[in-house]
Amino acid sequence: SDCVEILTNCADHSKFPTERTAETICNLLSPSDDLKNCIPLKKYLAPSPFHSPVEEVIHPCNPNACPNNHVCEVNRKGCQAGQDCLPYLCVPGCKLGEASDFLVQQDTLIQLPVASGEMGCYRVCTCGPSGRLENCLEMPCIDVQKTCIVGGQRKSHGTSFKVDCNTCSCFAGELICSNRQCLSEYSSRLDRSMFTGLPCNCADQFVPVCAHNGRTYPSACVARCVGMQDNRFEFGPCKSKDPCTSNPCSKSQRCIAKPKVCLTSIALFECDQFECISKSMNCELLPAEPVCDTENVEYSNRCALYQRSKSLSYMGPCQDICRQQPVCGHNGETYDNVCAAYSDRVAVDYTGPCQAVGILSDCNSHPECSSVTCSVLPSDGCKPVTPPGACCPLCAGMLRVLWSKDQLDSLAKLNEGRPVSVHDIIYTLRLHVSVPQCDVFGYLSIESDLVILIIPIDQDPTTLQIEACNKEAEKIDSLIQSGSPALMAHVPLSALTTSQDKSVFNLLLSYRWNELRNG
């Protein structure tokens, strides 16, 4: 063991207690090697097998180069011409308390325990420009004594478990489960032959509908299965809808599309797909956040683009690589180009319009995917995962996350009734990914869980970069599972109840997919 090796080679044996050896001392300190929770030293005592590890993966905020009252963030925005381009940004922040060294970014919402320390009771505060937490409001207390009854068994608050093939968690009496169609060892041959793998065993067809939560579902059957009533969806993908057609803004305002997928209850909080901006606004006073229009012309911000009556293609500077070639995102939406998908924080499944519901189960085949051409994956270091509903595997760390809708609704009420979206979750999770060579993408799956992908951003990632992204996914998974205050203090991440690192499971699916492709 590491203990024996260290004491044998590094310790002064003359100072060992009488009749004690390295082995007997280690038996006292650690009777058994916990290989699951301990990291062996051996591989760190030899030269790294990776080429140029320092250049391939960096940690800009370790050590922290920012002042004491600033938060260090990975610079994912790039730099304007003439600026010093650093790999990190120093953002004004607030301490979580007088005795705390933990900082959060300005203008963010933070969830903290109430001063009385009562279990399950929290307040939500804003990090204000003064560098202090302001505008604190108390949330309804979470009844941590409430349990869930599942199959005649009582499940405690905060526990996670399986019900058939579904992952579930219990949150203050609220039973939260994914919505997968399951087969069991007792399923008949007929059941297996009729099994589609889609929720409610819906027919395996792609006739998309747009639900009022902003999510495109592959069919009306699937939309109904996840709880959407017929008056809560309409035929056609959400990207094909113009939310400004009904002129929802006043005459002095301009309506602009702002798509989102909401996780809060649409019966309580409208999931508007637009925002109204003043026609007389001085765009030069707004922060510089480059955007690109559909004619590949760049503007300093969205305000400037819309004042010239142009259409937004994607957020960020115009790039030649983002030619107008449609791609299918993992969320089932067709985007005009890869940059439009990425700026929506959605990774690309394949080139061309969406045409199929991809792999959801290893028990069924998907002939629709046979017409899809998948990108070639790196041969070294890649552990392919196939996101649910996708056709093509990719190199990424993947998590499947459940959340409490009741908790999100409570948070939305305290935040002036603003719904919580998938974007809100992803952008907050990005703050916890410390390697700029990896970025966070995600979507709401048709199986009612959040799929989070941490993907290398380089077109030809190295083995080390792929490994770094997988480790970042493991870290986020661990923070969610343990309910870490570093993560849960951020609204809306406090509503996340459980996570599963699905890399191993999806490795099996990718092998299954290769079998299907190869006949």
PDB file of C-alpha atoms in Angstrom, residues 290-301 304-306 308 310-320 322 324:
ATOM      1  CA  PRO A 290     -20.758  40.734 -29.720  1.00  0.00           C
ATOM      2  CA  VAL A 291     -23.499  39.087 -31.747  1.00  0.00           C
ATOM      3  CA  CYS A 292     -23.686  37.900 -35.339  1.00  0.00           C
ATOM      4  CA  ASP A 293     -26.659  38.323 -37.672  1.00  0.00           C
ATOM      5  CA  THR A 294     -27.900  35.955 -40.363  1.00  0.00           C
ATOM      6  CA  GLU A 295     -25.849  37.840 -42.981  1.00  0.00           C
ATOM      7  CA  ASN A 296     -22.621  37.216 -41.032  1.00  0.00           C
ATOM      8  CA  VAL A 297     -22.353  40.859 -39.909  1.00  0.00           C
ATOM      9  CA  GLU A 298     -21.157  41.483 -36.358  1.00  0.00           C
ATOM     10  CA  TYR A 299     -22.661  43.995 -33.904  1.00  0.00           C
ATOM     11  CA  SER A 300     -21.494  45.190 -30.497  1.00  0.00           C
ATOM     12  CA  ASN A 301     -24.603  43.822 -28.766  1.00  0.00           C
ATOM     13  CA  ALA A 304     -27.505  47.381 -31.921  1.00  0.00           C
ATOM     14  CA  LEU A 305     -28.475  44.416 -34.087  1.00  0.00           C
ATOM     15  CA  TYR A 306     -32.203  44.810 -33.471  1.00  0.00           C
ATOM     16  CA  ARG A 308     -30.952  47.883 -37.472  1.00  0.00           C
ATOM     17  CA  LYS A 310     -31.527  42.484 -38.411  1.00  0.00           C
ATOM     18  CA  SER A 311     -32.087  38.881 -37.344  1.00  0.00           C
ATOM     19  CA  LEU A 312     -29.882  37.223 -34.749  1.00  0.00           C
ATOM     20  CA  SER A 313     -27.980  34.158 -35.883  1.00  0.00           C
ATOM     21  CA  TYR A 314     -25.956  33.530 -32.732  1.00  0.00           C
ATOM     22  CA  MET A 315     -24.332  35.160 -29.731  1.00  0.00           C
ATOM     23  CA  GLY A 316     -20.612  35.859 -30.007  1.00  0.00           C
ATOM     24  CA  PRO A 317     -18.325  37.218 -32.738  1.00  0.00           C
ATOM     25  CA  CYS A 318     -18.991  36.150 -36.323  1.00  0.00           C
ATOM     26  CA  GLN A 319     -16.890  33.142 -37.299  1.00  0.00           C
ATOM     27  CA  ASP A 320     -16.210  31.708 -40.737  1.00  0.00           C
ATOM     28  CA  CYS A 322     -20.204  28.941 -38.581  1.00  0.00           C
ATOM     29  CA  GLN A 324     -25.181  28.590 -42.689  1.00  0.00           C
TER      30      GLN A 324
END
